[in-house]
Coordinates of C-alpha atoms in Angstrom, one line a residue:
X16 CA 89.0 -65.8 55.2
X17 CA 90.9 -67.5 52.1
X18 CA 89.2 -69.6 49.5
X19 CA 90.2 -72.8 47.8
X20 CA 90.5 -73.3 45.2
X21 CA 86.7 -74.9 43.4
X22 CA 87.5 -78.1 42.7
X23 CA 86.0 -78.1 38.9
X24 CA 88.9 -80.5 38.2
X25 CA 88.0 -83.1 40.3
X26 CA 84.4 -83.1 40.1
X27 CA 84.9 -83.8 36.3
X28 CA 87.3 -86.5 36.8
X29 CA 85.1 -88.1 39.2
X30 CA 81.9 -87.7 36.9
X31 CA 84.4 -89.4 33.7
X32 CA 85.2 -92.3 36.3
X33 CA 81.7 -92.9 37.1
X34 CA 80.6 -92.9 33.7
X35 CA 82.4 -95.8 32.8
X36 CA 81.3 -97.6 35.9
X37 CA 78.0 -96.8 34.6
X38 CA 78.7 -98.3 31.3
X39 CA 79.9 -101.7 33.2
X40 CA 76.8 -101.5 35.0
X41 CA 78.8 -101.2 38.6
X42 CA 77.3 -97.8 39.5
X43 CA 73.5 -98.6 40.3
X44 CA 74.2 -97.2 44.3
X45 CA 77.6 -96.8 44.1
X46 CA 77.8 -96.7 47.8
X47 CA 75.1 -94.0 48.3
X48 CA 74.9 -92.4 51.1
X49 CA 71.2 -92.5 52.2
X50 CA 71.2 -88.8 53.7
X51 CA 72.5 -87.6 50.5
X52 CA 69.8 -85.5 48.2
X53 CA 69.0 -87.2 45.0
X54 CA 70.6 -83.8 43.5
X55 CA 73.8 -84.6 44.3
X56 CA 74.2 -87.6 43.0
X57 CA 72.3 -87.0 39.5
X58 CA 75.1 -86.4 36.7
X59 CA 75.5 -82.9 35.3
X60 CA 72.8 -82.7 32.4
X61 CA 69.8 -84.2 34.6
X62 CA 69.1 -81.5 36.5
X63 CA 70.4 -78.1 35.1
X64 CA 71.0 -79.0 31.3
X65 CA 74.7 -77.9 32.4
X66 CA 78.0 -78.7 33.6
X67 CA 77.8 -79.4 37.6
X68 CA 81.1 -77.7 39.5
X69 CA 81.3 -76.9 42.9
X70 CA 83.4 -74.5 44.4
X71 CA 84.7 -75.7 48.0
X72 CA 86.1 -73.7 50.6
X73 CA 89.0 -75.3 52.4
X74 CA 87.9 -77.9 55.4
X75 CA 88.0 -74.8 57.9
X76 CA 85.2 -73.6 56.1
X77 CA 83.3 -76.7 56.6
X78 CA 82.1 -76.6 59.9
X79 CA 78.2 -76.4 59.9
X80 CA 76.6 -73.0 60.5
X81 CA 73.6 -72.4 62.5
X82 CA 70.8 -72.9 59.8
X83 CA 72.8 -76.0 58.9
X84 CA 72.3 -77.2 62.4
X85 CA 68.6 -76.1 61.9
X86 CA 67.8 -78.6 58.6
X87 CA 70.3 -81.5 59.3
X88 CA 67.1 -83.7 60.7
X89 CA 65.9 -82.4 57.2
X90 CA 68.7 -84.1 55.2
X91 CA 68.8 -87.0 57.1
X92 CA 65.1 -87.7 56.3
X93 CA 65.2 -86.4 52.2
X94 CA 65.6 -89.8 50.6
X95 CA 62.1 -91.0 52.5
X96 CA 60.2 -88.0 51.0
X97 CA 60.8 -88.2 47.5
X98 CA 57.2 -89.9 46.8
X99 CA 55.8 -86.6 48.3
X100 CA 55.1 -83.0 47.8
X101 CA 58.2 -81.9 48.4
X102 CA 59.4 -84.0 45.0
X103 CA 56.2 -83.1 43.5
X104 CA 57.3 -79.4 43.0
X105 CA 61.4 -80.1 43.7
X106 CA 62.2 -79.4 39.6
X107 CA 59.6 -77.4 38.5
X108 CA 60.2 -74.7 41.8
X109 CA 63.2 -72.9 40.7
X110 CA 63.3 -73.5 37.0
X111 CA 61.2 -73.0 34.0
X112 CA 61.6 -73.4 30.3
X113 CA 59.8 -73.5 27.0
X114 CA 59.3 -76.9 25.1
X115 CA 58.5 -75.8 22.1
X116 CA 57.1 -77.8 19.3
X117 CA 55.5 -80.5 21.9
X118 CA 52.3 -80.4 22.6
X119 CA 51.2 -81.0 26.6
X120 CA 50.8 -84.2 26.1
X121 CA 53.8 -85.0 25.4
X122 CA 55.9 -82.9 28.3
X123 CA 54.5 -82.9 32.1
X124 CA 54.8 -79.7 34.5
X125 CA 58.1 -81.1 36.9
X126 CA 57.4 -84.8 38.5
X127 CA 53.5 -83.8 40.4
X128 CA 51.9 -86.2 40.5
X129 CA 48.2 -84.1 40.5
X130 CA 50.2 -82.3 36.8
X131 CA 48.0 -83.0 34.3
X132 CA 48.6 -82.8 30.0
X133 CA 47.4 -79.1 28.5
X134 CA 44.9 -78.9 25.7
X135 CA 46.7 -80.2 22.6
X136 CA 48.7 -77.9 21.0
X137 CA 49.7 -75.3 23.8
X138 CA 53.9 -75.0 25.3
X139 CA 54.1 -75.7 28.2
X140 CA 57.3 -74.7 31.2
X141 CA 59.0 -77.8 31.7
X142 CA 62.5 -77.9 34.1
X143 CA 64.9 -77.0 32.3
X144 CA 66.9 -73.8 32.9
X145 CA 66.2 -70.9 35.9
X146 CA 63.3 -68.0 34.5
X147 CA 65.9 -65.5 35.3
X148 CA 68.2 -66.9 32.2
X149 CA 65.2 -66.9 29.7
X150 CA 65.4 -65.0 27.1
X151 CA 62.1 -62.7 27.1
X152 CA 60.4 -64.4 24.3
X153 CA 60.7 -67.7 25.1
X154 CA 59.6 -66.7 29.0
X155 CA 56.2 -64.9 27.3
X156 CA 55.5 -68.1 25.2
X157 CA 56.1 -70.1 28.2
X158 CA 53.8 -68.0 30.6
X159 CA 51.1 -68.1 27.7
X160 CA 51.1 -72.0 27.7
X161 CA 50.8 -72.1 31.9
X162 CA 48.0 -70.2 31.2
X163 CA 46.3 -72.2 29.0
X164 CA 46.7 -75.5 30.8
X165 CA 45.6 -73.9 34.0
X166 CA 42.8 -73.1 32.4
X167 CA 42.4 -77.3 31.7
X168 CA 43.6 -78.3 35.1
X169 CA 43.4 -75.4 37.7
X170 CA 43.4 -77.9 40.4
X171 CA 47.3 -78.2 39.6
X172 CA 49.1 -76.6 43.0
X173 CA 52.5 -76.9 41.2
X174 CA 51.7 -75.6 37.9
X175 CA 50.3 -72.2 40.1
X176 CA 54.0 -71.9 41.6
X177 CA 56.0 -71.9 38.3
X178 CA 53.8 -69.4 37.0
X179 CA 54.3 -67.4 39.9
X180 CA 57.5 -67.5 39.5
X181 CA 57.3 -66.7 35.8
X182 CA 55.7 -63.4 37.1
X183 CA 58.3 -62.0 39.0
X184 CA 60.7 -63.0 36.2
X185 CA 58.8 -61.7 33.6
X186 CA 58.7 -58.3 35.9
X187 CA 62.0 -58.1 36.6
X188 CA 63.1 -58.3 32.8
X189 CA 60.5 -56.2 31.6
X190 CA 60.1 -53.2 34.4
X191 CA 56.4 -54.0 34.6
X192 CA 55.5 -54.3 38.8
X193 CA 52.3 -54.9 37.8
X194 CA 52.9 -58.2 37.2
X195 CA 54.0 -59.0 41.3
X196 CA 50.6 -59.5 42.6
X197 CA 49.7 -61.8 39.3
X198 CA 52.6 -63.6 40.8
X199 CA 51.6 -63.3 44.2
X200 CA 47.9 -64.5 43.8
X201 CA 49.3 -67.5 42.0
X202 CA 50.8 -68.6 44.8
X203 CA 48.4 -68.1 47.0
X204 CA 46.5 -70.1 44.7
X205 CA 49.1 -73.1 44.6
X206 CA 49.1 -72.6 48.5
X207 CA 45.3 -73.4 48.7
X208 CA 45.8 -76.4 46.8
X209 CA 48.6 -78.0 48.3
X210 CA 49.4 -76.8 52.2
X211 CA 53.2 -74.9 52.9
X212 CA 54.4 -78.0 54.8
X213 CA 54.2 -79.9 51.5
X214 CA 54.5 -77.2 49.0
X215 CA 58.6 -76.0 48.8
X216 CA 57.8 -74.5 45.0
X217 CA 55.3 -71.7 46.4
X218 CA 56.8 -71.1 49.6
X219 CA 60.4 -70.8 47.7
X220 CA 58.5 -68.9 45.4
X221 CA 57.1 -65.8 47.6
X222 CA 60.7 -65.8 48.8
X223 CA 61.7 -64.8 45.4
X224 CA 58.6 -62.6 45.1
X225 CA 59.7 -60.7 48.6
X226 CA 63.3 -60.1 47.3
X227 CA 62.5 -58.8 44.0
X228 CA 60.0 -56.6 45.7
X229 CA 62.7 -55.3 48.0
X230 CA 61.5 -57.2 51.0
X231 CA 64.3 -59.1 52.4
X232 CA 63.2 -59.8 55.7
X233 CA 60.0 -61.4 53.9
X234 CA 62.3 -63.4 51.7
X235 CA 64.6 -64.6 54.4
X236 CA 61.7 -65.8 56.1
X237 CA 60.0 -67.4 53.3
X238 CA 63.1 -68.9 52.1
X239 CA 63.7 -70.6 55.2
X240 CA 60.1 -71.7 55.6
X241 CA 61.0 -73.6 52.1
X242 CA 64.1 -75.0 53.1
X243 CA 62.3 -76.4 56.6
X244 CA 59.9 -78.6 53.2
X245 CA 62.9 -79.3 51.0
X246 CA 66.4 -78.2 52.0
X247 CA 67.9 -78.4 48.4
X248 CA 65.6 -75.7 47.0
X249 CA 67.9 -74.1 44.9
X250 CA 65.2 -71.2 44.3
X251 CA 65.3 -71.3 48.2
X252 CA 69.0 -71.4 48.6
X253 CA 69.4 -68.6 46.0
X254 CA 66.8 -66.4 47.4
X255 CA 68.5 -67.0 51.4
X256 CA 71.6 -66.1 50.1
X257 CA 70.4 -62.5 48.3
X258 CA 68.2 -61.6 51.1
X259 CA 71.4 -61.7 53.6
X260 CA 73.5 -59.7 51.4
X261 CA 70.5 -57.1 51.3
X262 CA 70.2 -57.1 54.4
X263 CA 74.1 -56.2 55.0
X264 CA 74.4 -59.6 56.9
X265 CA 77.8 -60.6 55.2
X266 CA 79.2 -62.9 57.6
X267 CA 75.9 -65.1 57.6
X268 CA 75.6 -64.2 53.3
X269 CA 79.2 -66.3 53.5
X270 CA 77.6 -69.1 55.3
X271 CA 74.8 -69.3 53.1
X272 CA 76.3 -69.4 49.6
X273 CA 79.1 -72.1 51.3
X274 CA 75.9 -73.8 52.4
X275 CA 73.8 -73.5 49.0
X276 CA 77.2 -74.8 46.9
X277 CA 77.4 -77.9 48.8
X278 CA 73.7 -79.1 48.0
X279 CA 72.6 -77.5 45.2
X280 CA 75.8 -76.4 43.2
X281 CA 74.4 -74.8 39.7
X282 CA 75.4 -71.8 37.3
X283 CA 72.5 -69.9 39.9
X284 CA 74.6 -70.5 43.1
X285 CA 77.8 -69.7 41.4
X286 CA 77.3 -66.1 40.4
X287 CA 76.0 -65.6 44.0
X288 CA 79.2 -67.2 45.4
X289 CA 81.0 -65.1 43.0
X290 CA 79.1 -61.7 44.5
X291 CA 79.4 -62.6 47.5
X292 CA 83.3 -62.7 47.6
X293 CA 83.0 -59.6 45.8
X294 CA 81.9 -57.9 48.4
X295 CA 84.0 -59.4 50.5
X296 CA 86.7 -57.6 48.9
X297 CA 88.1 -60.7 46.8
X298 CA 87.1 -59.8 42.9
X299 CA 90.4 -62.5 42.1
X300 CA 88.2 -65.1 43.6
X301 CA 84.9 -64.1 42.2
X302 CA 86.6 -63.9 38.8
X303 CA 87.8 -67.3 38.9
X304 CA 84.5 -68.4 39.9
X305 CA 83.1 -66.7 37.3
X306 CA 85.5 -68.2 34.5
X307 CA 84.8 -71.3 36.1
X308 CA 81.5 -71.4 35.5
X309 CA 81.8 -70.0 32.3
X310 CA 83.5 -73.0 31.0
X311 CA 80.8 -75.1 32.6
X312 CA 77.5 -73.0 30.8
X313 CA 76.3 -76.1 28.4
X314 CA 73.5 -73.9 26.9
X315 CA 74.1 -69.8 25.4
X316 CA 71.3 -68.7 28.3
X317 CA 73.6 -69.7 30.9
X318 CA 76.8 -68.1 28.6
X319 CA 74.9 -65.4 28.0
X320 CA 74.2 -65.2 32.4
X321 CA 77.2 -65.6 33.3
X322 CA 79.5 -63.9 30.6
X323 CA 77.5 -60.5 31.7
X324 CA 78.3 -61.2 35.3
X325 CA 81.9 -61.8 34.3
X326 CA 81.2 -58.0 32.1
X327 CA 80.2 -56.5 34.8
X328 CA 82.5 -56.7 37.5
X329 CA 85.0 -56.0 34.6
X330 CA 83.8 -52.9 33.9
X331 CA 83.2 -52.5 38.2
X332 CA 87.5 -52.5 37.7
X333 CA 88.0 -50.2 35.2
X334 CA 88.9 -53.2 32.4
X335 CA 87.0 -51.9 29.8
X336 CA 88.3 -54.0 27.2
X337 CA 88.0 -57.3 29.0
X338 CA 84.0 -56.6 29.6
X339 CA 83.6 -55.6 26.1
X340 CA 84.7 -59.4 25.4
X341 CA 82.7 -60.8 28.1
X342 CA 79.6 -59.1 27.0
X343 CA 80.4 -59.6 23.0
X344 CA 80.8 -63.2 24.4
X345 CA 76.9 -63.3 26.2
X346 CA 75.3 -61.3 23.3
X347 CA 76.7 -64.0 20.9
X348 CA 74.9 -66.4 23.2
X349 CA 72.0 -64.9 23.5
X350 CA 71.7 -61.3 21.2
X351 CA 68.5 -60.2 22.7
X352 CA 70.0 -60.2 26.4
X353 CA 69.4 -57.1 28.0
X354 CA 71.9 -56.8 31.1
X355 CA 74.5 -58.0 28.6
X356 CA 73.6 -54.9 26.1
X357 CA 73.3 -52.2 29.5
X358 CA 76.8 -53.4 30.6
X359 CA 78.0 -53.3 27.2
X360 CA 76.4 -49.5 26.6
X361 CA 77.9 -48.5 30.0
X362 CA 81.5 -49.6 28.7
X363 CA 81.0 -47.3 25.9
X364 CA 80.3 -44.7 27.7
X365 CA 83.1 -45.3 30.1
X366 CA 85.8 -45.3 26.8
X367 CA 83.7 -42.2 26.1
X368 CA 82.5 -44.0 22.8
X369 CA 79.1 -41.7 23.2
X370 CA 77.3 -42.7 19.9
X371 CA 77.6 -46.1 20.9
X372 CA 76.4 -45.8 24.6
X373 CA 73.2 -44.1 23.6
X374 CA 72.5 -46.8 21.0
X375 CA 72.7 -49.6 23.2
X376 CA 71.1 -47.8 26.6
X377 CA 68.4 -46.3 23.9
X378 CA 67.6 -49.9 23.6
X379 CA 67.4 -51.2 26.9
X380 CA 65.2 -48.4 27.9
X381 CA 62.5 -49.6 25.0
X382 CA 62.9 -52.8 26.6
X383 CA 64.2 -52.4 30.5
X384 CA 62.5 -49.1 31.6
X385 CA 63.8 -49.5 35.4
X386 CA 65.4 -46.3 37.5
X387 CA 69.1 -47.6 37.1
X388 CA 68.9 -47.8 33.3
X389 CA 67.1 -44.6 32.9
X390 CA 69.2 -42.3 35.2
X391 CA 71.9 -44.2 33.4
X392 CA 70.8 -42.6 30.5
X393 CA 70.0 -39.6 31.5
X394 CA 73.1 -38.9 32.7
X395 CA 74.3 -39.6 29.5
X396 CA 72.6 -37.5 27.3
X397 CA 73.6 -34.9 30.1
X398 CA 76.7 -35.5 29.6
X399 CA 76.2 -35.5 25.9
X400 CA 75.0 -32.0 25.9
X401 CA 71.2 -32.4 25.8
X402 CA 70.0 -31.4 29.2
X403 CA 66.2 -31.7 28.1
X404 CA 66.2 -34.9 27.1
X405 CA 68.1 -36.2 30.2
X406 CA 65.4 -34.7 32.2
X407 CA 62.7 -36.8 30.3
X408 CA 64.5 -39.4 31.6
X409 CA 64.5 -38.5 35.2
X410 CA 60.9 -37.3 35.1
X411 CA 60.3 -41.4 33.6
X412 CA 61.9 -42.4 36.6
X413 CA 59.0 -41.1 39.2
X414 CA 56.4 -42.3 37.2
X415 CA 58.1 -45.8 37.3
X416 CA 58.0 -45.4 41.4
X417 CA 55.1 -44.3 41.5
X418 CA 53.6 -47.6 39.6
X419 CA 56.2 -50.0 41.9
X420 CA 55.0 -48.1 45.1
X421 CA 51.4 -48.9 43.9
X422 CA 52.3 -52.7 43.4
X423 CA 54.1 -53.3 46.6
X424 CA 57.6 -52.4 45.5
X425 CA 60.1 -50.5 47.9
X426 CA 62.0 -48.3 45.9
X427 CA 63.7 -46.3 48.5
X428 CA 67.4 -46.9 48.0
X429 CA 66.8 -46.1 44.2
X430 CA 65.1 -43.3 44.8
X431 CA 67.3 -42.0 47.2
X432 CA 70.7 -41.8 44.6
X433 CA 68.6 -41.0 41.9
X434 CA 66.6 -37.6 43.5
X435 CA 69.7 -36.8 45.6
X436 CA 71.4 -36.1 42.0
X437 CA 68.5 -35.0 40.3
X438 CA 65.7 -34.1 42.1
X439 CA 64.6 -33.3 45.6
X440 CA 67.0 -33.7 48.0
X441 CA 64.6 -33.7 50.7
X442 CA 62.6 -36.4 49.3
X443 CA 66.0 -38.3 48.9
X444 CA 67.0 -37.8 52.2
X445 CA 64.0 -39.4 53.4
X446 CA 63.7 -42.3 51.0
X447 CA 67.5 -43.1 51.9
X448 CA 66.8 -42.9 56.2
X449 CA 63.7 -45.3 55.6
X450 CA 65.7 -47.8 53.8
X451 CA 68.5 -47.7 56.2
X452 CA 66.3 -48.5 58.5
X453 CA 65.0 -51.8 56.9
X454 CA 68.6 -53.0 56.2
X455 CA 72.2 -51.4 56.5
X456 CA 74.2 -52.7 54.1
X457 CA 76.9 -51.2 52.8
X458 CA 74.5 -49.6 49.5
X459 CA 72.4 -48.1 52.0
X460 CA 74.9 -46.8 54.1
X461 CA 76.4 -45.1 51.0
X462 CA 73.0 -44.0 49.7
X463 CA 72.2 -42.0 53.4
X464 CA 75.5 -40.7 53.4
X465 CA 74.7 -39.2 49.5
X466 CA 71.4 -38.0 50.5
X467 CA 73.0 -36.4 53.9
X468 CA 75.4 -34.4 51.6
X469 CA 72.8 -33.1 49.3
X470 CA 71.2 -31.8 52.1
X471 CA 74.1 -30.1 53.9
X472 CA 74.5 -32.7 56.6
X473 CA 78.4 -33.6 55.5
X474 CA 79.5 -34.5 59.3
X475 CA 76.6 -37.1 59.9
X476 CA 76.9 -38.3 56.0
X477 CA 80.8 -39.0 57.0
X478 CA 79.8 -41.7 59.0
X479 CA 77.9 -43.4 56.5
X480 CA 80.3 -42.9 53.6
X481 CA 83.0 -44.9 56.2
X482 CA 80.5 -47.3 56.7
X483 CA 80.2 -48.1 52.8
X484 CA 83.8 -48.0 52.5
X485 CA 84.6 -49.9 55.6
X486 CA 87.8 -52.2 55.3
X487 CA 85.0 -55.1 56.6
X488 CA 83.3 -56.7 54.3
X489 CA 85.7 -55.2 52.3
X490 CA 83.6 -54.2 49.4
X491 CA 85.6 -51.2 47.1
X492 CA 83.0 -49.6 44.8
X493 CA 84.2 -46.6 42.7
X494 CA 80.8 -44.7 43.2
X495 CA 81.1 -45.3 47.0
X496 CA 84.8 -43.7 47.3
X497 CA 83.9 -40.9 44.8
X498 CA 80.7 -40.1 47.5
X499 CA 83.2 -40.2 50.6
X500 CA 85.7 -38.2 48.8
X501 CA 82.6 -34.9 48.0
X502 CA 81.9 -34.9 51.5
X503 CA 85.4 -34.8 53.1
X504 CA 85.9 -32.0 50.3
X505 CA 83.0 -30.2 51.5
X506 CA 84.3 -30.6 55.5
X507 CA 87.3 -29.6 54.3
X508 CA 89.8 -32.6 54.8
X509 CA 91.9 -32.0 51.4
X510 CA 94.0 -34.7 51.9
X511 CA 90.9 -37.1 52.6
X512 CA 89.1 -36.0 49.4
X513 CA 92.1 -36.1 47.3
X514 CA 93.1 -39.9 48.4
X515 CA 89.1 -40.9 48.0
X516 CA 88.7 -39.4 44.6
X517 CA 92.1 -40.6 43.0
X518 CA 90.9 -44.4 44.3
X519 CA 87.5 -44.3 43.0
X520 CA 89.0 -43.0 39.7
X521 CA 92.3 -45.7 39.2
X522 CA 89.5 -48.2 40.7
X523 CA 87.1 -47.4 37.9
X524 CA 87.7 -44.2 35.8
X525 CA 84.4 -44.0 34.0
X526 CA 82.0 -45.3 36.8
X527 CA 79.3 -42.5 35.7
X528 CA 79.4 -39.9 33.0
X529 CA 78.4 -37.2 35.9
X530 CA 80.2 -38.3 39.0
X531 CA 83.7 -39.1 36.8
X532 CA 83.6 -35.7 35.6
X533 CA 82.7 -34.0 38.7
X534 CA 85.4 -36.2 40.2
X535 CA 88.1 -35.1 37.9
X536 CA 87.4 -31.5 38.6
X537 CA 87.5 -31.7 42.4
X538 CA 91.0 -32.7 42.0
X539 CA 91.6 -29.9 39.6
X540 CA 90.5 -27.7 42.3
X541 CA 91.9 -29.7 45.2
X542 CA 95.7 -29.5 43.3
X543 CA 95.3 -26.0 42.6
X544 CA 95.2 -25.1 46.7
X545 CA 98.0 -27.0 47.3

């Protein structure tokens, strides 16, 4: 379905016209609309620190899907219950940041109303930008201050939920699981204080929890319990949206990013809009998005966010140059941002600039020791000629799923690529058929079809591989087409193999160090039987 084009234009000429009405002192209501969230009618730097554009579909795209249906008593009744809970935790739910150099006193937790100053001295989190754009530092100082001041006030529900969600961040940029059920007892603890049907910030926040734990039937449901509080969550929204797309429900994944653009448009909905039409076989689109949004980032964590998603669907296209630029452009903005220094290390290695690739991914391992990055680099210093040390690598990897396992962290889909390369290919066979079970998307398709190979299965890990490379959603992924094109190789379609191996490599010609290689070689082989 097409796309218009986001109407970043518009919105800025309307924001320039209503500033001046402002100044005249003609825009006190201009003619609000009383089902209208407050959010929407808030100018740009009030709630995200950031430019505020929206990206609208054409009016086809309008028409109100069914969980619209499902919260449109919500909306209508959102201006009457801004004096309660739902406002008390409505900032301070999806976004934290550091205040430093003010003591509690001086900066509140969000708008509660049972928030409380910390003991003199401490930071505090105050609403300012998402956790998942914090640069590590400032996220530790941040957590560190919560701390202290629920120490002071432990009575306050909606100081519980930020740190909760501080945890999961703080896991998910650090590779430490341990820290998911600190998250999750916090809010538990901000549940006990202040009940679910008044309490969006918790509720949204086990919804993040459950996705970054790989639980997306969890997170869809906890998601939606927040939106039935407060439908402008935007950690809510955000977390809806990823646990569709997990979950390989594309169509719905549509509706839901459509949905979380029109009331709560933000830098955090825009790279999810972006992805989404991604997959959906549109990277044009998602570019523009992306470039969009770019020009809208008002502080370097959000360049520095969005800059790396721009690098990395880039590089997902073979333009190595261009994500070299993108991610030179977020590590300006933010030089200690990991996913910016991965993507940029993986770009090396794609030019085959080897010194380089092992310098950055060395790096992110010290700081980002998750299976991706350390296969990654493995694979590398395989490729590099030192076999030993790539195993160390792999061998980091099970002990990493063996501490997520013990904090309630499917790993399944990782662990399937990873041992199916290089490990057990029973044990990847039977990591990838459990996770296929819990969702088929189009990465667990292609991870069962990978594991079925390894294991000799090529005619069932056929179906699998087509499923992944199906023309709907539309998704092209160079490792995906490299997969399909092995295992019509090993049933013996040349022709198959030969068209499947050529896309994945014009698509993306150094998508891994090992499988571009291997991929190259095939076709040697394939050529020479002609």
């Amino acid at each position: 379905m097409p796309v218009g084009k986001p109407r970043f234009a518009r919105w800025r000429e309307r924001e320039g016209e209503r500033e001046c009405r402002r100044e005249q002192g003609h825009e006190q209501n201009h003619g609000q609309d009383p089902h209208r969230s407050p959010e929407q009618d808030r100018s740009p730097g009030q709630e995200h620190g950031q430019g505020r554009v929206r990206h609208q579909a054409p009016d086809q795209d309008q028409a109100p899907d069914q969980d619209q249906e499902r919260h449109q008593g919500q909306e209508r009744h959102q201006g009457q219950r801004q004096g309660r809970g739902a406002r008390r935790g409505w900032r301070i739910a999806a976004v934290v940041a550091v205040a430093t150099g003010l003591t509690a006193t001086s900066v509140a937790l969000g708008t509660s109303g049972d928030t409380a100053p910390s003991p003199a001295g401490a930071p505090v989190l105050a609403a300012a930008v998402p956790v998942e754009r914090l640069a590590a530092g400032d996220l530790t100082q941040g957590i560190e201050g919560l701390q202290k001041h629920l120490k002071a006030r432990p009575e306050d529900a909606t100081g519980w939920a930020t740190l909760g969600a501080a945890y999961v961040e703080q896991a998910r940029t650090s590779g430490d699981p341990m820290r998911y059920p600190q998250a999750e007892r916090a809010f538990e603890r901000s549940l006990a204080l202040r009940p679910a049907a008044d309490n969006d910030a918790a509720l949204a926040g086990r919804a993040a929890l459950a996705a970054a734990r790989h639980d997306f039937r969890t997170a869809l449901t906890e998601a939606d319990r927040a939106l039935r509080v407060n439908p402008y969550s935007e950690t809510a929204l955000s977390s809806r949206v990823d646990a569709l797309v997990e979950l390989g429900r594309y169509d719905e994944a549509w509706s839901a990013v459509r949905l979380a653009d029109r009331r709560r448009p933000g830098i955090p909905v825009f790279t999810r809009f972006a992805y989404v039409l991604e997959l959906r076989g549109d990277v044009t689109k998602a570019r523009e998005v992306l470039l969009r949004a770019l020009d809208s980032a008002a502080t370097p964590a959000d360049t520095a966010y969005v800059a790396t998603a721009l690098g990395q669907l880039a590089w997902s296209q073979g333009q190595y140059a261009r994500a070299l630029e993108h991610y030179a452009t977020a590590l300006r903005a933010d030089p200690r941002y990991v996913p910016a220094l991965e993507g940029r290390g993986r770009t090396y290695a794609a030019r085959g600039e080897t010194k380089r690739a092992l310098d950055d991914l060395e790096e992110v391992v010290r700081r980002y020791p998750l299976p991706g990055q350390l296969a990654a680099l493995g694979e590398l210093r395989e490729a590099a000629g030192r076999p030993e040390r790539a195993a160390e690598q792999y061998a980091l990897v099970g002990a990493w799923t063996k501490l997520a396992d013990a904090s309630g962290v499917a790993t399944d889909l990782e662990s399937a690529l990873i041992e199916a390369d290089h490990g057990d290919a029973g044990d990847a066979l039977t990591a990838a058929r459990a996770e296929f079970a819990r969702r088929e998307s189009v990465h667990t398709a292609d991870a069962l079809a990978w594991a079925l190979h390894a294991n000799g299965k090529d005619e069932e890990a056929l179906i699998y591989a087509k499923k992944a490379t199906a023309a709907s959603p539309g998704y092209r992924n160079a490792s995906f087409l490299f997969h399909r094109g092995m295992i019509e190789r090993a049933l013996g379609d040349d022709d198959a193999a030969r068209r499947d191996l050529r896309a994945a490599l014009e698509l993306n010609p150094g998508f891994s160090p090992a499988g571009a290689r291997e991929a190259r070689s095939a076709l040697v082989e394939l050529e020479e039987k002609r």
